[in-house]
mmCIF file of C-alpha atoms in Angstrom:
data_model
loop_
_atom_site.group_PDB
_atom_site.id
_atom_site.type_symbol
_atom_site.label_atom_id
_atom_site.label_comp_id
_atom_site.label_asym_id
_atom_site.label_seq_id
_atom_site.Cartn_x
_atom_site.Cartn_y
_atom_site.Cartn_z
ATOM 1 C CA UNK A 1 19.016 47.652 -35.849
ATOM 2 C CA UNK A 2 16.826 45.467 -37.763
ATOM 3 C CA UNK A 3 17.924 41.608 -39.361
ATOM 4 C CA UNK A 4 14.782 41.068 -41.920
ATOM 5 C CA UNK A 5 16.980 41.847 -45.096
ATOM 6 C CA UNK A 6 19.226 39.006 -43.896
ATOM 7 C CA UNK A 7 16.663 37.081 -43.464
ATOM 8 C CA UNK A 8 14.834 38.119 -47.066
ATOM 9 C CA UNK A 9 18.197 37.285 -49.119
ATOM 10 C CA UNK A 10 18.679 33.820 -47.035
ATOM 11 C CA UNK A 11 15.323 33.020 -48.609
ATOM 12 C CA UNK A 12 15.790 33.637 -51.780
ATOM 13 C CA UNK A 13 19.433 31.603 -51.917
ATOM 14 C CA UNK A 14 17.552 28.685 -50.255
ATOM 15 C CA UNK A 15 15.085 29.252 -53.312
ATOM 16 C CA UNK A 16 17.506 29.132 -55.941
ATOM 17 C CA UNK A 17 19.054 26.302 -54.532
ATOM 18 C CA UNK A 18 16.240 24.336 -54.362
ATOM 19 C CA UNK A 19 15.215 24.958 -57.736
ATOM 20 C CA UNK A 20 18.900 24.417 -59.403
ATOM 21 C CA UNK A 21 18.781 20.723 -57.220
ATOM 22 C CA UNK A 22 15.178 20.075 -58.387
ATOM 23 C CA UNK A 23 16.086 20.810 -61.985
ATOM 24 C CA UNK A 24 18.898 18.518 -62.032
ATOM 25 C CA UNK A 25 16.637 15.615 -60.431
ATOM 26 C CA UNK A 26 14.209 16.440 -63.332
ATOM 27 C CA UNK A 27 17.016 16.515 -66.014
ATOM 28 C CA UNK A 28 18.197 13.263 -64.540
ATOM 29 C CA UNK A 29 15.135 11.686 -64.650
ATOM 30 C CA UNK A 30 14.308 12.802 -68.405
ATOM 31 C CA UNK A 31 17.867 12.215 -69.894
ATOM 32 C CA UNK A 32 18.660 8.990 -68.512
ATOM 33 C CA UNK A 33 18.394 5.435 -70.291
ATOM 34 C CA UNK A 34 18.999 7.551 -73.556
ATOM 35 C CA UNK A 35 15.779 10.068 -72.339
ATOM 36 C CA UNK A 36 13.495 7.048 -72.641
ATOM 37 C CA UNK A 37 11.201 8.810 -70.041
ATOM 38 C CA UNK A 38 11.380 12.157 -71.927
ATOM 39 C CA UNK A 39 10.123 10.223 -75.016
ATOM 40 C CA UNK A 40 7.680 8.629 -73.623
ATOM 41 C CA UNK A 41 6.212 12.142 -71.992
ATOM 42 C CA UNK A 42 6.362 13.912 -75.928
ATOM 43 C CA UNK A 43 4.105 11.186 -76.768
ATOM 44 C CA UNK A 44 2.018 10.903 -74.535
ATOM 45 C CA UNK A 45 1.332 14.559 -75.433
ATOM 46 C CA UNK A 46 1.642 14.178 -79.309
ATOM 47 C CA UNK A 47 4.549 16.509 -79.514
ATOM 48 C CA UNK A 48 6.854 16.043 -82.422
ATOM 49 C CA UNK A 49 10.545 16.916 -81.028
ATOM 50 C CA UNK A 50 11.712 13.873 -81.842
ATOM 51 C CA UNK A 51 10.140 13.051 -85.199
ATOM 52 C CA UNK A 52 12.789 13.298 -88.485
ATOM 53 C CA UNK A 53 12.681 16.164 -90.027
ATOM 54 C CA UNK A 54 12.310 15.597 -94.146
ATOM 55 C CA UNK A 55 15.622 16.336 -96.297
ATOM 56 C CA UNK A 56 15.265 19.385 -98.619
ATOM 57 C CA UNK A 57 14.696 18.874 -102.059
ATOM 58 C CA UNK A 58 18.698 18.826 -103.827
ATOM 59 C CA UNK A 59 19.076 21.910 -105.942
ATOM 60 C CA UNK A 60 19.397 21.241 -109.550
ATOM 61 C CA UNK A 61 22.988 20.792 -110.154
ATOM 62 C CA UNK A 62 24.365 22.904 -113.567
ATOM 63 C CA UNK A 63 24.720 19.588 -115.461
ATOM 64 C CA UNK A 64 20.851 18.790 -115.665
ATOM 65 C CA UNK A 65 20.056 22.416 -116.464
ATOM 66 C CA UNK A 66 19.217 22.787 -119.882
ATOM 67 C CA UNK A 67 19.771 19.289 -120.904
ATOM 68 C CA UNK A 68 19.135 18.269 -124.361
ATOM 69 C CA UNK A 69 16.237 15.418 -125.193
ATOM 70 C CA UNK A 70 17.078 12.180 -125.075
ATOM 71 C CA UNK A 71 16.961 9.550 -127.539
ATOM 72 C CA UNK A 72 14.427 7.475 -125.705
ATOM 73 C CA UNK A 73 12.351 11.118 -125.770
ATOM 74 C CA UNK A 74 13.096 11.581 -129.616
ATOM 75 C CA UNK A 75 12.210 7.853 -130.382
ATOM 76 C CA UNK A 76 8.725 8.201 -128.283
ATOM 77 C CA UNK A 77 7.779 11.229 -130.196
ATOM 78 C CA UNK A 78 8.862 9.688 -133.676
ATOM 79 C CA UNK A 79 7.621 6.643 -132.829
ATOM 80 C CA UNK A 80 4.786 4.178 -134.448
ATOM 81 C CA UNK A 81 1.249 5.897 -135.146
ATOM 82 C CA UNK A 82 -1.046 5.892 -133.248
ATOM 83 C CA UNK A 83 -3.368 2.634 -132.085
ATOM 84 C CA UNK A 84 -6.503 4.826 -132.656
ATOM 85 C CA UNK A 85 -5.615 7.321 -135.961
ATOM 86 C CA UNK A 86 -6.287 6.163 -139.530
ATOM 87 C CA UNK A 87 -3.919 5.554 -142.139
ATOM 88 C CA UNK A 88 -3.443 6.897 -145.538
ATOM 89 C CA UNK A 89 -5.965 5.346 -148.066
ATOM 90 C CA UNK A 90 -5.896 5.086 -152.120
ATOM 91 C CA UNK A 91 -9.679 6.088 -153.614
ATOM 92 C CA UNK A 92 -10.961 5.504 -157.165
ATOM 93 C CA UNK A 93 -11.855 9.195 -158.634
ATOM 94 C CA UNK A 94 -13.354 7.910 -161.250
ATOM 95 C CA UNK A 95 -17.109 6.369 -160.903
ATOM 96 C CA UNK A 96 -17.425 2.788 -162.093
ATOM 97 C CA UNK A 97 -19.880 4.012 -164.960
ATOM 98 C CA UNK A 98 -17.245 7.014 -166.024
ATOM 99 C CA UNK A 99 -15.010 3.963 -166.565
ATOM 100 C CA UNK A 100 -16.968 2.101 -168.506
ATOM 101 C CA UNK A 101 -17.615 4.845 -170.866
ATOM 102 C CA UNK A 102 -14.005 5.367 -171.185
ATOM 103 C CA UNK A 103 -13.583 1.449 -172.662
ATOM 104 C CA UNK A 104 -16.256 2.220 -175.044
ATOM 105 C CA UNK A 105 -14.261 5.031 -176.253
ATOM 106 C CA UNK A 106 -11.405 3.608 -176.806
ATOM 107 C CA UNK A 107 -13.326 0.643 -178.652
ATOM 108 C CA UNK A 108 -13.346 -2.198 -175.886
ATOM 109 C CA UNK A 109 -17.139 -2.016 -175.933
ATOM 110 C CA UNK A 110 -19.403 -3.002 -172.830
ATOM 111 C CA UNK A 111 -23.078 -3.367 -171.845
ATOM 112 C CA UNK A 112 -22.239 -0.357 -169.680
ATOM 113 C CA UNK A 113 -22.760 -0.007 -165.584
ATOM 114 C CA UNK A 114 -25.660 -2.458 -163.809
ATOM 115 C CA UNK A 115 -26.298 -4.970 -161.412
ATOM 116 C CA UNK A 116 -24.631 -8.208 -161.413
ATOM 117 C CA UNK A 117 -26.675 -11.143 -162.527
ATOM 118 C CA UNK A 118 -25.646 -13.077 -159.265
ATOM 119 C CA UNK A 119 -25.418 -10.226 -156.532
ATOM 120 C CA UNK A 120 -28.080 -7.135 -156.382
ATOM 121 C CA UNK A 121 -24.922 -5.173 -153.913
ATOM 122 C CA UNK A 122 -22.760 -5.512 -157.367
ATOM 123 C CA UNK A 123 -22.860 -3.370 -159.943
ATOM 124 C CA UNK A 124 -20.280 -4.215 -162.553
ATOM 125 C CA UNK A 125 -19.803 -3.757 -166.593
ATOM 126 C CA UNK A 126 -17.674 -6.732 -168.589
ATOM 127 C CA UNK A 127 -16.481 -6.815 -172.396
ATOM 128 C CA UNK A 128 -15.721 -10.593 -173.860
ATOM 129 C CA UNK A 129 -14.091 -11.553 -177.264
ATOM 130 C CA UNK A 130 -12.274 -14.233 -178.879
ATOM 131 C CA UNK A 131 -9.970 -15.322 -181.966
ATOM 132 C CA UNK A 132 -9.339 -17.677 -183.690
ATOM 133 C CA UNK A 133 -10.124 -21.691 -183.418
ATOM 134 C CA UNK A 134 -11.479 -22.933 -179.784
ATOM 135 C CA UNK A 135 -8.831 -25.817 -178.429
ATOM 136 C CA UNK A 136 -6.099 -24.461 -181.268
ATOM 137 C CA UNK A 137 -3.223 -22.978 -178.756
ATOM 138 C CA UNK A 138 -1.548 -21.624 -181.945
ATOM 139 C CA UNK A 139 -4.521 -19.427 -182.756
ATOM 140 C CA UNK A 140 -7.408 -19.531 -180.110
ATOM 141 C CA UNK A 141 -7.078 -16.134 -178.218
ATOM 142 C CA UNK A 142 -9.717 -14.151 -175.996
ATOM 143 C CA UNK A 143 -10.481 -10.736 -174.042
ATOM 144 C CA UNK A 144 -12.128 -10.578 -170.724
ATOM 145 C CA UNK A 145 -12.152 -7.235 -168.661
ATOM 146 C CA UNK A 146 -14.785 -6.738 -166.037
ATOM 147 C CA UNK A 147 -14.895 -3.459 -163.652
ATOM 148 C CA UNK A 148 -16.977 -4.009 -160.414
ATOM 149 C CA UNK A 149 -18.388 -1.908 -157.946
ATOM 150 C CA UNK A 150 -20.999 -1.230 -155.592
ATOM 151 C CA UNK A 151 -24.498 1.258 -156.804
ATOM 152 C CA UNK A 152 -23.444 4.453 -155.663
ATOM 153 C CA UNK A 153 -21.161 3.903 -158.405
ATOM 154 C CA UNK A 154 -17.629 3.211 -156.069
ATOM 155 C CA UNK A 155 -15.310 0.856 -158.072
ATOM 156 C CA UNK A 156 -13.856 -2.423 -156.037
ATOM 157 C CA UNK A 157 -11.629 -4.236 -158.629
ATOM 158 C CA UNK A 158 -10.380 -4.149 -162.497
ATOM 159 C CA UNK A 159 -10.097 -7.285 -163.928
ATOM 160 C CA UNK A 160 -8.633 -8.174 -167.154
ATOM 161 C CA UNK A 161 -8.176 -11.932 -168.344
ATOM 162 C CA UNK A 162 -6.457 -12.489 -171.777
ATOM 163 C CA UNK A 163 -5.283 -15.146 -173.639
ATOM 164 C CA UNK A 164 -2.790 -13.873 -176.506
ATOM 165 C CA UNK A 165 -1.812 -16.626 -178.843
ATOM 166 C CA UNK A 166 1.536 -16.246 -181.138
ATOM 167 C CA UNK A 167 -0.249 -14.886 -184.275
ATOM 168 C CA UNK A 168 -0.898 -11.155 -185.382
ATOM 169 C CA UNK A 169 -4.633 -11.498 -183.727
ATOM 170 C CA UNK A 170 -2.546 -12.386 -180.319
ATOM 171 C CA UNK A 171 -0.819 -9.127 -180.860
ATOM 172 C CA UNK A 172 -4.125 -6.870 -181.475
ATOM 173 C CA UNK A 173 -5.021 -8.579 -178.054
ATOM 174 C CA UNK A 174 -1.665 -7.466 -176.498
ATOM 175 C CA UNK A 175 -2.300 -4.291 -177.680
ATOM 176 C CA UNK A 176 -5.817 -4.090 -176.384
ATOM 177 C CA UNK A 177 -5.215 -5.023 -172.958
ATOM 178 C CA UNK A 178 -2.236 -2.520 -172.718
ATOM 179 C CA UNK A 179 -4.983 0.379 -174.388
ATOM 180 C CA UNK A 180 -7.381 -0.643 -171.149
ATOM 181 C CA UNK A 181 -4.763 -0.607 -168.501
ATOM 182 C CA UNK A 182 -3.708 3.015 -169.688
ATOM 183 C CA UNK A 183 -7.248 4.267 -169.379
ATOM 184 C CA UNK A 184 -7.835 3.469 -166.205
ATOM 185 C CA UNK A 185 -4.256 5.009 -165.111
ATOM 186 C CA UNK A 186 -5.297 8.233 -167.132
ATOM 187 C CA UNK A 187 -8.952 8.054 -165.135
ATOM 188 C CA UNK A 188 -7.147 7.431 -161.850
ATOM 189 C CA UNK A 189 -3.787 9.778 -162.566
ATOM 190 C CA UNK A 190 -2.508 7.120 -160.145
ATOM 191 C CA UNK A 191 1.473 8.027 -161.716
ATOM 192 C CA UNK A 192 3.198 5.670 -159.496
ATOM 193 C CA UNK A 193 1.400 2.258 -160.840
ATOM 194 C CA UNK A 194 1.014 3.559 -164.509
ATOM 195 C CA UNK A 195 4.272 3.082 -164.628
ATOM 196 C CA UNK A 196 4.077 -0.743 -164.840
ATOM 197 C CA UNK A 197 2.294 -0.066 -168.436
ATOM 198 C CA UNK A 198 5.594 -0.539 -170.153
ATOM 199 C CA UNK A 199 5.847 -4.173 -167.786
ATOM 200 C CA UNK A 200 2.647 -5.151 -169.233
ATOM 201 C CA UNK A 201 3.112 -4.604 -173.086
ATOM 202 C CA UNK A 202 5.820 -6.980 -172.499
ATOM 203 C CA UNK A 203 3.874 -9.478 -170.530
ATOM 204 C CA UNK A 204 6.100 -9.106 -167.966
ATOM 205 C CA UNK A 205 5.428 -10.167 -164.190
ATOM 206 C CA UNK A 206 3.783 -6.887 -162.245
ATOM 207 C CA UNK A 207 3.572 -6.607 -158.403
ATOM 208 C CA UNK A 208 3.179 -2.905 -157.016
ATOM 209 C CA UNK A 209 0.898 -1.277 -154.353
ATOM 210 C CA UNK A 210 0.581 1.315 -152.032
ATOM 211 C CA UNK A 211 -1.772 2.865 -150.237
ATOM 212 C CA UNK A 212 -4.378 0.285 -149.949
ATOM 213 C CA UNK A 213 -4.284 -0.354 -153.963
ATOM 214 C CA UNK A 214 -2.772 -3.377 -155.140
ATOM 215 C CA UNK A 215 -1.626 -4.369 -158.972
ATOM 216 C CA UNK A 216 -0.682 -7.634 -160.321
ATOM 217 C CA UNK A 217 -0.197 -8.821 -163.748
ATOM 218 C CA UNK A 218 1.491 -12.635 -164.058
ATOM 219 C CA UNK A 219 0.831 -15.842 -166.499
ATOM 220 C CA UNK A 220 -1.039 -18.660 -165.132
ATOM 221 C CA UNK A 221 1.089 -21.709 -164.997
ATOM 222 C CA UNK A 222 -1.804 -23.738 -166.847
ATOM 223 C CA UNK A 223 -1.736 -22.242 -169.532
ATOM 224 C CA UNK A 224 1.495 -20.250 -171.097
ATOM 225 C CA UNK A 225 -0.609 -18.199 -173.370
ATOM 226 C CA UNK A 226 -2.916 -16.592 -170.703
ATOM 227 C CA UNK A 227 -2.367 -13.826 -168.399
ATOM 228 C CA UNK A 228 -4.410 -12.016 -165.254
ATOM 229 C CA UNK A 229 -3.987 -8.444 -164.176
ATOM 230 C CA UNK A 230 -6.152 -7.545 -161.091
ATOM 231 C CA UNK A 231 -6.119 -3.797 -159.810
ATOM 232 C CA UNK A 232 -8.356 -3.367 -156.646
ATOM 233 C CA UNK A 233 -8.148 -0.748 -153.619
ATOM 234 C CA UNK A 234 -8.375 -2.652 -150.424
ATOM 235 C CA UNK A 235 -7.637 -1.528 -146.983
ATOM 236 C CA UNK A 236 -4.875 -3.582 -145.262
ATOM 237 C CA UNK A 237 -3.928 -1.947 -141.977
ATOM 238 C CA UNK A 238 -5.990 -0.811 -139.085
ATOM 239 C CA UNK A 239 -5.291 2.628 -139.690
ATOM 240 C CA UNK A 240 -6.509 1.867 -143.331
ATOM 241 C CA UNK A 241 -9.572 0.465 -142.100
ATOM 242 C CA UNK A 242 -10.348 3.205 -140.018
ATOM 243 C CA UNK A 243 -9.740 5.473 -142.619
ATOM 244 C CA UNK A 244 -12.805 3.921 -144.957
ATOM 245 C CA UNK A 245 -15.091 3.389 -142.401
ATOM 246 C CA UNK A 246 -14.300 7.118 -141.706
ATOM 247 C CA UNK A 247 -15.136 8.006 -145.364
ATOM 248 C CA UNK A 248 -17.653 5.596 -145.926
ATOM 249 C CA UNK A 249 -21.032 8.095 -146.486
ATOM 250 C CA UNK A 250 -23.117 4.754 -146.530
ATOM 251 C CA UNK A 251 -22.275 5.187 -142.252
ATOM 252 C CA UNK A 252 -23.192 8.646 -142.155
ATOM 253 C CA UNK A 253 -26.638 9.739 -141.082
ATOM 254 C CA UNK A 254 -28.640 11.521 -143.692
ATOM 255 C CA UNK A 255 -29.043 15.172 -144.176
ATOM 256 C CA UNK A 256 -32.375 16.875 -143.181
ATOM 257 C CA UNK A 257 -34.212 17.794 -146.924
ATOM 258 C CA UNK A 258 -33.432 21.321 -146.112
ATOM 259 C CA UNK A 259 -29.592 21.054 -145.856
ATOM 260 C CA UNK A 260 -29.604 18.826 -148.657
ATOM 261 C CA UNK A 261 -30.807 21.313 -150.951
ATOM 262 C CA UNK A 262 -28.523 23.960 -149.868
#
């Protein structure tokens, strides 16, 4: 009769038990003062049991889904221009000497288009006359209309001066500066300001714009008889600005001869 199995399974309990009572030193030793010692050994190895784990992302709930723009969003995409675009700009179509022609038609007769006698970048034609008796306010009456430009032929301003005394020569000067006003609004097609002709034949006051252009037509206040009307195209906003210096083919570089002919 033999005892070594005895002996073999007394082992192994004394084993077991040695390792249960070890683990629980272990686990005490970890796991107490709120496992500061356990901590500090996950460090110390740059383990990351401890660290937070990041929330997932909240599922869209069925109220954002499919949500209409708001007005903030409407407003930004409706909103001013923008800083660096242009803006819509009025042109002359008509050259400065077409014009001129156009007076001498209609028998407001001109020394046609040249250079100004005081600046060589002005190119301009005028038409003066006068009625009646100098210093006489009851019949002295005159006509000045000047159209200026630059030499490419671009026009910059109409100008029309008159004095219309109360006679029947005051009234062939009404009549004249009414005749000019509705040639250069049949040269330009410019519908919305030839409206004011109607203004004018009455001598009425005449403010209107748009688009860079600007017309006026008012008495002076020195002198009840006389009246200015000034139409000139002028840019006024950035955008405007932009626009002509854009446009403006004195910037541009010039063509090669052989494009130019083609």
């Amino acid at each position: 009769m033999t005892l070594k199995p005895a002996v073999r399974q007394s082992r192994a309990v004394f084993w077991i038990t040695a390792i249960a009572f070890g683990s629980v030193i272990v686990a005490t030793v970890f796991l107490a003062n709120d496992m500061r010692n356990l901590k500090a050994l996950v460090r110390h190895y740059h383990l990351d049991w401890f660290d937070p784990k990041p929330a997932p992302a909240p599922l869209p709930s069925e109220k954002t889904k499919g949500r209409v723009p708001s007005r903030q969003q409407l407003l930004r995409l409706l909103g001013p221009e923008s800083k660096v675009g242009g803006g819509f700009l009025r042109v002359w179509p008509v050259s400065g000497p077409a014009l001129c022609e156009k007076m001498n038609q209609t028998g407001v007769s001109n020394d046609g288009w040249k250079m100004s006698d005081f600046d060589a970048a002005t190119f301009e034609c005028s038409s003066e006359t006068s009625v009646g008796t100098q210093g006489d306010v009851a019949s002295f009456g005159s006509f000045f209309v000047i159209v200026r430009g630059d030499p490419s032929g671009r026009i910059s301003l109409l100008r029309i001066k008159v004095v219309i005394p109360p006679s029947p020569d005051g009234e062939v000067l009404r009549e004249r500066l009414r005749t000019v006003f509705d040639a250069a609004m049949e040269q330009t097609a410019w519908s919305d300001l030839s409206n004011a002709s109607a203004a004018i034949g009455k001598l009425e006051t005449v403010n209107e714009g748009g688009f860079g252009a600007t017309l006026t037509f008012n008495r002076e206040f020195s002198n009840p008889n006389s009246y200015n009307l000034a139409l000139a195209v002028q840019p006024k906003t950035a955008g405007q600005r932009r626009t002509a210096d854009y446009f403006n083919a004195d910037r541009w570089f010039a063509l090669a001869p052989g494009f130019a002919s083609n």
